[in-house]
């Protein structure tokens, strides 16, 4: 018997767009049934991958090659790695599907990072975001987080252990400045590669519109805790055409 998302229940969705003046096309199969916002991620990830490739090539042609390489994991070792609520839910499902004892090990890492953030008084700052937070206050919180040196729970031997499922911000965060500057990006003149689209922003916008309330990013280290607090909201489904249209419209607005 066919499963709920078997091939017969999927419909190919094609998006045509332009990146840095180049006409492009991406097709990804999506379920016909009502969708959770996180189920748009396969499409957004494919579009993002293409946009990143074009941005990297464009920068290299201009004499600004990417400095990042395998083993260069400074951004995974201290930064708050902002993920959207939909991505937090997707990451929780990645963890749930890990085999034991790997699943328990990764869950333990998340729990340890969350406990340290609670002890530092920072967990609820991220989990219960104040929309009136000033840029200065946000920067201070980022500095405090960075100083804690919270390594991404998915980092293994200086490489991402969930590379295919990594967040949108991880796909886009690349630098053209010397890699050693990334040890302290808040103080050093790190040159981040400009991106032609903001896929995470589009997902936030579409999710906010669907849910009827503003959505904010949270640090990846708090993803599992966020999901536990908001699971019912994250598992809500919406009419696929409207959700997809809102997301693509938002994505077009970021280009």
PDB file of C-alpha atoms in Angstrom:
ATOM      1  CA  UNK A   1       0.000   0.000   0.000  1.00  0.00           C
ATOM      2  CA  UNK A   2       1.294   3.443  -0.843  1.00  0.00           C
ATOM      3  CA  UNK A   3       2.362   5.673   2.038  1.00  0.00           C
ATOM      4  CA  UNK A   4       0.923   9.166   2.670  1.00  0.00           C
ATOM      5  CA  UNK A   5       3.739  10.786   0.720  1.00  0.00           C
ATOM      6  CA  UNK A   6       4.284   8.169  -1.966  1.00  0.00           C
ATOM      7  CA  UNK A   7       5.136   9.246  -5.509  1.00  0.00           C
ATOM      8  CA  UNK A   8       1.443   9.289  -6.451  1.00  0.00           C
ATOM      9  CA  UNK A   9       0.766  11.851  -3.700  1.00  0.00           C
ATOM     10  CA  UNK A  10       3.503  14.242  -4.809  1.00  0.00           C
ATOM     11  CA  UNK A  11       3.263  17.023  -7.359  1.00  0.00           C
ATOM     12  CA  UNK A  12       6.316  18.600  -9.033  1.00  0.00           C
ATOM     13  CA  UNK A  13       6.592  22.296  -8.210  1.00  0.00           C
ATOM     14  CA  UNK A  14       8.696  24.421 -10.552  1.00  0.00           C
ATOM     15  CA  UNK A  15       9.941  27.873  -9.609  1.00  0.00           C
ATOM     16  CA  UNK A  16      11.534  30.154 -12.183  1.00  0.00           C
ATOM     17  CA  UNK A  17      13.679  32.991 -10.880  1.00  0.00           C
ATOM     18  CA  UNK A  18      16.693  35.156 -11.571  1.00  0.00           C
ATOM     19  CA  UNK A  19      19.921  35.254  -9.583  1.00  0.00           C
ATOM     20  CA  UNK A  20      22.534  37.865 -10.411  1.00  0.00           C
ATOM     21  CA  UNK A  21      20.927  38.378 -13.793  1.00  0.00           C
ATOM     22  CA  UNK A  22      20.804  34.674 -14.699  1.00  0.00           C
ATOM     23  CA  UNK A  23      17.475  32.984 -15.439  1.00  0.00           C
ATOM     24  CA  UNK A  24      17.161  29.751 -13.448  1.00  0.00           C
ATOM     25  CA  UNK A  25      14.625  27.035 -12.738  1.00  0.00           C
ATOM     26  CA  UNK A  26      14.198  24.612  -9.827  1.00  0.00           C
ATOM     27  CA  UNK A  27      11.736  21.718  -9.605  1.00  0.00           C
ATOM     28  CA  UNK A  28      11.042  19.793  -6.397  1.00  0.00           C
ATOM     29  CA  UNK A  29       8.190  17.335  -5.633  1.00  0.00           C
ATOM     30  CA  UNK A  30       5.936  18.451  -2.773  1.00  0.00           C
ATOM     31  CA  UNK A  31       2.972  16.662  -1.147  1.00  0.00           C
ATOM     32  CA  UNK A  32      -0.519  17.525  -2.398  1.00  0.00           C
ATOM     33  CA  UNK A  33      -1.931  17.492   1.126  1.00  0.00           C
ATOM     34  CA  UNK A  34      -1.927  20.471   3.546  1.00  0.00           C
ATOM     35  CA  UNK A  35       1.644  21.364   4.484  1.00  0.00           C
ATOM     36  CA  UNK A  36       3.589  22.396   7.539  1.00  0.00           C
ATOM     37  CA  UNK A  37       5.945  25.341   6.832  1.00  0.00           C
ATOM     38  CA  UNK A  38       8.979  23.086   7.339  1.00  0.00           C
ATOM     39  CA  UNK A  39       7.836  20.973   4.392  1.00  0.00           C
ATOM     40  CA  UNK A  40       8.755  23.842   2.082  1.00  0.00           C
ATOM     41  CA  UNK A  41      12.393  23.387   3.070  1.00  0.00           C
ATOM     42  CA  UNK A  42      13.349  20.951   0.265  1.00  0.00           C
ATOM     43  CA  UNK A  43      12.304  23.541  -2.318  1.00  0.00           C
ATOM     44  CA  UNK A  44      13.935  26.459  -0.494  1.00  0.00           C
ATOM     45  CA  UNK A  45      17.126  24.487   0.065  1.00  0.00           C
ATOM     46  CA  UNK A  46      17.420  23.653  -3.643  1.00  0.00           C
ATOM     47  CA  UNK A  47      16.839  27.284  -4.631  1.00  0.00           C
ATOM     48  CA  UNK A  48      19.289  28.410  -1.968  1.00  0.00           C
ATOM     49  CA  UNK A  49      21.951  25.957  -3.131  1.00  0.00           C
ATOM     50  CA  UNK A  50      21.705  27.334  -6.667  1.00  0.00           C
ATOM     51  CA  UNK A  51      21.811  30.942  -5.456  1.00  0.00           C
ATOM     52  CA  UNK A  52      24.845  30.225  -3.271  1.00  0.00           C
ATOM     53  CA  UNK A  53      26.690  28.558  -6.158  1.00  0.00           C
ATOM     54  CA  UNK A  54      26.060  31.591  -8.362  1.00  0.00           C
ATOM     55  CA  UNK A  55      27.129  34.004  -5.624  1.00  0.00           C
ATOM     56  CA  UNK A  56      30.361  32.046  -5.040  1.00  0.00           C
ATOM     57  CA  UNK A  57      31.173  32.016  -8.772  1.00  0.00           C
ATOM     58  CA  UNK A  58      30.352  35.711  -9.100  1.00  0.00           C
ATOM     59  CA  UNK A  59      32.622  36.577  -6.152  1.00  0.00           C
ATOM     60  CA  UNK A  60      35.485  34.426  -7.458  1.00  0.00           C
ATOM     61  CA  UNK A  61      35.245  36.053 -10.888  1.00  0.00           C
ATOM     62  CA  UNK A  62      35.586  39.427  -9.173  1.00  0.00           C
ATOM     63  CA  UNK A  63      38.794  38.310  -7.460  1.00  0.00           C
ATOM     64  CA  UNK A  64      37.191  37.494  -4.092  1.00  0.00           C
ATOM     65  CA  UNK A  65      37.368  33.697  -3.673  1.00  0.00           C
ATOM     66  CA  UNK A  66      35.780  31.981  -0.691  1.00  0.00           C
ATOM     67  CA  UNK A  67      38.117  31.350   2.259  1.00  0.00           C
ATOM     68  CA  UNK A  68      35.977  28.637   3.882  1.00  0.00           C
ATOM     69  CA  UNK A  69      37.069  25.002   3.531  1.00  0.00           C
ATOM     70  CA  UNK A  70      36.543  21.639   5.208  1.00  0.00           C
ATOM     71  CA  UNK A  71      37.977  21.697   8.719  1.00  0.00           C
ATOM     72  CA  UNK A  72      37.436  25.429   9.057  1.00  0.00           C
ATOM     73  CA  UNK A  73      34.684  25.303  11.687  1.00  0.00           C
ATOM     74  CA  UNK A  74      35.001  28.556  13.644  1.00  0.00           C
ATOM     75  CA  UNK A  75      31.427  29.547  12.742  1.00  0.00           C
ATOM     76  CA  UNK A  76      30.181  26.228  14.189  1.00  0.00           C
ATOM     77  CA  UNK A  77      32.027  26.639  17.481  1.00  0.00           C
ATOM     78  CA  UNK A  78      30.596  29.782  19.019  1.00  0.00           C
ATOM     79  CA  UNK A  79      28.093  31.603  16.844  1.00  0.00           C
ATOM     80  CA  UNK A  80      24.363  31.433  17.725  1.00  0.00           C
ATOM     81  CA  UNK A  81      23.494  30.060  14.234  1.00  0.00           C
ATOM     82  CA  UNK A  82      19.974  31.507  13.837  1.00  0.00           C
ATOM     83  CA  UNK A  83      17.382  29.054  12.550  1.00  0.00           C
ATOM     84  CA  UNK A  84      13.718  29.656  11.762  1.00  0.00           C
ATOM     85  CA  UNK A  85      11.049  27.865  13.842  1.00  0.00           C
ATOM     86  CA  UNK A  86      10.242  25.668  10.823  1.00  0.00           C
ATOM     87  CA  UNK A  87      13.909  24.683  10.572  1.00  0.00           C
ATOM     88  CA  UNK A  88      14.013  23.980  14.311  1.00  0.00           C
ATOM     89  CA  UNK A  89      11.158  21.532  13.812  1.00  0.00           C
ATOM     90  CA  UNK A  90      12.908  19.938  10.827  1.00  0.00           C
ATOM     91  CA  UNK A  91      16.109  19.552  12.869  1.00  0.00           C
ATOM     92  CA  UNK A  92      14.163  17.941  15.713  1.00  0.00           C
ATOM     93  CA  UNK A  93      12.886  15.361  13.233  1.00  0.00           C
ATOM     94  CA  UNK A  94      16.443  14.760  12.020  1.00  0.00           C
ATOM     95  CA  UNK A  95      17.455  14.016  15.620  1.00  0.00           C
ATOM     96  CA  UNK A  96      14.420  11.782  16.193  1.00  0.00           C
ATOM     97  CA  UNK A  97      15.398   9.693  13.168  1.00  0.00           C
ATOM     98  CA  UNK A  98      19.012   9.149  14.244  1.00  0.00           C
ATOM     99  CA  UNK A  99      19.862   5.592  15.308  1.00  0.00           C
ATOM    100  CA  UNK A 100      20.812   4.859  18.888  1.00  0.00           C
ATOM    101  CA  UNK A 101      23.136   5.530  20.618  1.00  0.00           C
ATOM    102  CA  UNK A 102      23.761   8.478  18.287  1.00  0.00           C
ATOM    103  CA  UNK A 103      20.312   9.976  18.970  1.00  0.00           C
ATOM    104  CA  UNK A 104      20.832  10.044  22.735  1.00  0.00           C
ATOM    105  CA  UNK A 105      24.329  11.475  22.330  1.00  0.00           C
ATOM    106  CA  UNK A 106      23.112  14.365  20.182  1.00  0.00           C
ATOM    107  CA  UNK A 107      20.128  14.993  22.463  1.00  0.00           C
ATOM    108  CA  UNK A 108      22.555  15.144  25.370  1.00  0.00           C
ATOM    109  CA  UNK A 109      24.592  17.797  23.596  1.00  0.00           C
ATOM    110  CA  UNK A 110      21.495  19.905  22.979  1.00  0.00           C
ATOM    111  CA  UNK A 111      20.449  19.546  26.620  1.00  0.00           C
ATOM    112  CA  UNK A 112      23.903  20.560  27.867  1.00  0.00           C
ATOM    113  CA  UNK A 113      23.979  23.694  25.669  1.00  0.00           C
ATOM    114  CA  UNK A 114      20.443  24.664  26.702  1.00  0.00           C
ATOM    115  CA  UNK A 115      21.281  24.218  30.396  1.00  0.00           C
ATOM    116  CA  UNK A 116      24.333  26.460  30.064  1.00  0.00           C
ATOM    117  CA  UNK A 117      22.236  29.127  28.368  1.00  0.00           C
ATOM    118  CA  UNK A 118      19.637  28.930  31.140  1.00  0.00           C
ATOM    119  CA  UNK A 119      22.356  29.276  33.766  1.00  0.00           C
ATOM    120  CA  UNK A 120      23.683  32.343  31.933  1.00  0.00           C
ATOM    121  CA  UNK A 121      20.202  33.870  31.814  1.00  0.00           C
ATOM    122  CA  UNK A 122      20.148  33.800  28.005  1.00  0.00           C
ATOM    123  CA  UNK A 123      17.790  30.941  27.135  1.00  0.00           C
ATOM    124  CA  UNK A 124      14.549  32.862  27.589  1.00  0.00           C
ATOM    125  CA  UNK A 125      16.043  35.926  25.913  1.00  0.00           C
ATOM    126  CA  UNK A 126      16.064  33.844  22.721  1.00  0.00           C
ATOM    127  CA  UNK A 127      13.038  31.622  23.354  1.00  0.00           C
ATOM    128  CA  UNK A 128      10.706  34.445  24.413  1.00  0.00           C
ATOM    129  CA  UNK A 129      11.940  37.101  22.001  1.00  0.00           C
ATOM    130  CA  UNK A 130      11.091  40.714  22.834  1.00  0.00           C
ATOM    131  CA  UNK A 131      10.219  42.396  19.503  1.00  0.00           C
ATOM    132  CA  UNK A 132      11.268  45.746  20.982  1.00  0.00           C
ATOM    133  CA  UNK A 133      14.869  44.675  21.608  1.00  0.00           C
ATOM    134  CA  UNK A 134      17.275  47.346  20.369  1.00  0.00           C
ATOM    135  CA  UNK A 135      20.185  46.593  18.044  1.00  0.00           C
ATOM    136  CA  UNK A 136      22.609  47.465  20.840  1.00  0.00           C
ATOM    137  CA  UNK A 137      20.935  45.028  23.246  1.00  0.00           C
ATOM    138  CA  UNK A 138      20.847  42.297  20.591  1.00  0.00           C
ATOM    139  CA  UNK A 139      24.544  42.793  19.887  1.00  0.00           C
ATOM    140  CA  UNK A 140      25.322  42.533  23.608  1.00  0.00           C
ATOM    141  CA  UNK A 141      23.382  39.265  23.820  1.00  0.00           C
ATOM    142  CA  UNK A 142      25.258  37.972  20.758  1.00  0.00           C
ATOM    143  CA  UNK A 143      28.586  38.817  22.414  1.00  0.00           C
ATOM    144  CA  UNK A 144      27.589  37.017  25.600  1.00  0.00           C
ATOM    145  CA  UNK A 145      26.500  33.973  23.602  1.00  0.00           C
ATOM    146  CA  UNK A 146      29.687  33.979  21.533  1.00  0.00           C
ATOM    147  CA  UNK A 147      31.856  34.152  24.670  1.00  0.00           C
ATOM    148  CA  UNK A 148      30.310  30.890  25.924  1.00  0.00           C
ATOM    149  CA  UNK A 149      31.818  28.863  23.060  1.00  0.00           C
ATOM    150  CA  UNK A 150      28.792  26.620  22.514  1.00  0.00           C
ATOM    151  CA  UNK A 151      29.765  24.153  19.797  1.00  0.00           C
ATOM    152  CA  UNK A 152      27.043  23.093  17.365  1.00  0.00           C
ATOM    153  CA  UNK A 153      25.639  19.734  18.555  1.00  0.00           C
ATOM    154  CA  UNK A 154      25.991  18.383  15.012  1.00  0.00           C
ATOM    155  CA  UNK A 155      29.701  19.193  14.609  1.00  0.00           C
ATOM    156  CA  UNK A 156      31.877  16.084  14.255  1.00  0.00           C
ATOM    157  CA  UNK A 157      35.630  16.241  13.650  1.00  0.00           C
ATOM    158  CA  UNK A 158      35.352  19.831  12.364  1.00  0.00           C
ATOM    159  CA  UNK A 159      32.652  18.889   9.842  1.00  0.00           C
ATOM    160  CA  UNK A 160      28.865  19.059   9.749  1.00  0.00           C
ATOM    161  CA  UNK A 161      27.332  15.639  10.435  1.00  0.00           C
ATOM    162  CA  UNK A 162      23.964  16.656   8.905  1.00  0.00           C
ATOM    163  CA  UNK A 163      25.331  18.488   5.872  1.00  0.00           C
ATOM    164  CA  UNK A 164      22.402  17.689   3.566  1.00  0.00           C
ATOM    165  CA  UNK A 165      19.943  18.945   6.210  1.00  0.00           C
ATOM    166  CA  UNK A 166      21.967  21.933   7.446  1.00  0.00           C
ATOM    167  CA  UNK A 167      20.088  25.198   8.066  1.00  0.00           C
ATOM    168  CA  UNK A 168      19.698  27.856   5.402  1.00  0.00           C
ATOM    169  CA  UNK A 169      22.020  30.250   7.212  1.00  0.00           C
ATOM    170  CA  UNK A 170      24.757  27.597   7.235  1.00  0.00           C
ATOM    171  CA  UNK A 171      24.415  27.221   3.459  1.00  0.00           C
ATOM    172  CA  UNK A 172      24.776  30.952   2.973  1.00  0.00           C
ATOM    173  CA  UNK A 173      27.405  31.943   5.540  1.00  0.00           C
ATOM    174  CA  UNK A 174      30.712  32.173   3.679  1.00  0.00           C
ATOM    175  CA  UNK A 175      33.568  34.626   3.942  1.00  0.00           C
ATOM    176  CA  UNK A 176      36.155  36.045   1.574  1.00  0.00           C
ATOM    177  CA  UNK A 177      38.394  37.414   4.331  1.00  0.00           C
ATOM    178  CA  UNK A 178      41.181  35.327   5.952  1.00  0.00           C
ATOM    179  CA  UNK A 179      39.714  32.354   7.805  1.00  0.00           C
ATOM    180  CA  UNK A 180      41.565  33.173  11.028  1.00  0.00           C
ATOM    181  CA  UNK A 181      39.472  36.328  11.442  1.00  0.00           C
ATOM    182  CA  UNK A 182      36.399  34.164  12.027  1.00  0.00           C
ATOM    183  CA  UNK A 183      37.642  33.293  15.507  1.00  0.00           C
ATOM    184  CA  UNK A 184      36.173  36.633  16.615  1.00  0.00           C
ATOM    185  CA  UNK A 185      33.771  37.864  13.918  1.00  0.00           C
ATOM    186  CA  UNK A 186      32.235  40.475  16.233  1.00  0.00           C
ATOM    187  CA  UNK A 187      35.546  42.320  16.521  1.00  0.00           C
ATOM    188  CA  UNK A 188      37.448  41.410  13.354  1.00  0.00           C
ATOM    189  CA  UNK A 189      36.737  42.816   9.860  1.00  0.00           C
ATOM    190  CA  UNK A 190      35.169  39.602   8.533  1.00  0.00           C
ATOM    191  CA  UNK A 191      33.952  39.967   4.942  1.00  0.00           C
ATOM    192  CA  UNK A 192      30.794  37.894   4.546  1.00  0.00           C
ATOM    193  CA  UNK A 193      29.784  36.866   1.027  1.00  0.00           C
ATOM    194  CA  UNK A 194      26.687  38.886   0.002  1.00  0.00           C
ATOM    195  CA  UNK A 195      23.748  36.665  -0.887  1.00  0.00           C
ATOM    196  CA  UNK A 196      21.282  37.474  -3.690  1.00  0.00           C
ATOM    197  CA  UNK A 197      18.306  35.973  -1.818  1.00  0.00           C
ATOM    198  CA  UNK A 198      17.193  35.594   1.802  1.00  0.00           C
ATOM    199  CA  UNK A 199      15.604  32.155   1.942  1.00  0.00           C
ATOM    200  CA  UNK A 200      15.310  32.063   5.747  1.00  0.00           C
ATOM    201  CA  UNK A 201      13.631  35.454   5.730  1.00  0.00           C
ATOM    202  CA  UNK A 202      11.119  34.242   3.138  1.00  0.00           C
ATOM    203  CA  UNK A 203      10.297  31.190   5.267  1.00  0.00           C
ATOM    204  CA  UNK A 204       9.851  33.393   8.340  1.00  0.00           C
ATOM    205  CA  UNK A 205       7.557  35.711   6.410  1.00  0.00           C
ATOM    206  CA  UNK A 206       5.392  32.895   5.031  1.00  0.00           C
ATOM    207  CA  UNK A 207       5.207  31.203   8.444  1.00  0.00           C
ATOM    208  CA  UNK A 208       4.265  34.453  10.169  1.00  0.00           C
ATOM    209  CA  UNK A 209       1.493  35.091   7.666  1.00  0.00           C
ATOM    210  CA  UNK A 210       0.154  31.549   7.957  1.00  0.00           C
ATOM    211  CA  UNK A 211       0.217  31.512  11.766  1.00  0.00           C
ATOM    212  CA  UNK A 212      -0.992  35.080  12.179  1.00  0.00           C
ATOM    213  CA  UNK A 213       1.880  36.054  14.497  1.00  0.00           C
ATOM    214  CA  UNK A 214       5.449  37.225  14.046  1.00  0.00           C
ATOM    215  CA  UNK A 215       8.067  34.468  13.965  1.00  0.00           C
ATOM    216  CA  UNK A 216      11.668  34.937  15.056  1.00  0.00           C
ATOM    217  CA  UNK A 217      14.854  32.936  14.643  1.00  0.00           C
ATOM    218  CA  UNK A 218      16.400  31.090  17.571  1.00  0.00           C
ATOM    219  CA  UNK A 219      19.913  29.720  18.086  1.00  0.00           C
ATOM    220  CA  UNK A 220      20.312  26.201  16.703  1.00  0.00           C
ATOM    221  CA  UNK A 221      21.424  25.020  20.167  1.00  0.00           C
ATOM    222  CA  UNK A 222      17.923  25.813  21.484  1.00  0.00           C
ATOM    223  CA  UNK A 223      16.053  24.180  18.593  1.00  0.00           C
ATOM    224  CA  UNK A 224      14.877  21.105  20.502  1.00  0.00           C
ATOM    225  CA  UNK A 225      13.743  23.141  23.493  1.00  0.00           C
ATOM    226  CA  UNK A 226      11.860  25.542  21.218  1.00  0.00           C
ATOM    227  CA  UNK A 227      10.082  22.638  19.547  1.00  0.00           C
ATOM    228  CA  UNK A 228       9.010  21.216  22.892  1.00  0.00           C
ATOM    229  CA  UNK A 229       7.467  24.572  23.805  1.00  0.00           C
ATOM    230  CA  UNK A 230       5.772  25.162  20.449  1.00  0.00           C
ATOM    231  CA  UNK A 231       5.148  21.701  18.983  1.00  0.00           C
ATOM    232  CA  UNK A 232       1.401  22.179  18.441  1.00  0.00           C
ATOM    233  CA  UNK A 233       1.992  25.400  16.522  1.00  0.00           C
ATOM    234  CA  UNK A 234       4.835  23.917  14.470  1.00  0.00           C
ATOM    235  CA  UNK A 235       2.709  20.923  13.464  1.00  0.00           C
ATOM    236  CA  UNK A 236      -0.147  23.011  12.085  1.00  0.00           C
ATOM    237  CA  UNK A 237      -0.798  22.507   8.369  1.00  0.00           C
ATOM    238  CA  UNK A 238      -1.963  24.949   5.744  1.00  0.00           C
ATOM    239  CA  UNK A 239      -3.385  24.904   2.225  1.00  0.00           C
ATOM    240  CA  UNK A 240      -0.301  24.170   0.100  1.00  0.00           C
ATOM    241  CA  UNK A 241      -0.893  26.576  -2.763  1.00  0.00           C
ATOM    242  CA  UNK A 242      -1.384  29.602  -0.505  1.00  0.00           C
ATOM    243  CA  UNK A 243       1.580  28.702   1.714  1.00  0.00           C
ATOM    244  CA  UNK A 244       3.855  28.176  -1.277  1.00  0.00           C
ATOM    245  CA  UNK A 245       2.675  31.372  -2.959  1.00  0.00           C
ATOM    246  CA  UNK A 246       3.354  33.420   0.190  1.00  0.00           C
ATOM    247  CA  UNK A 247       6.832  31.921   0.490  1.00  0.00           C
ATOM    248  CA  UNK A 248       7.778  32.504  -3.161  1.00  0.00           C
ATOM    249  CA  UNK A 249       6.379  36.046  -3.031  1.00  0.00           C
ATOM    250  CA  UNK A 250       8.475  36.746   0.051  1.00  0.00           C
ATOM    251  CA  UNK A 251      11.513  35.172  -1.604  1.00  0.00           C
ATOM    252  CA  UNK A 252      11.055  37.360  -4.670  1.00  0.00           C
ATOM    253  CA  UNK A 253      11.010  40.388  -2.421  1.00  0.00           C
ATOM    254  CA  UNK A 254      14.438  39.513  -1.012  1.00  0.00           C
ATOM    255  CA  UNK A 255      16.167  39.116  -4.374  1.00  0.00           C
TER     256      UNK A 255
END
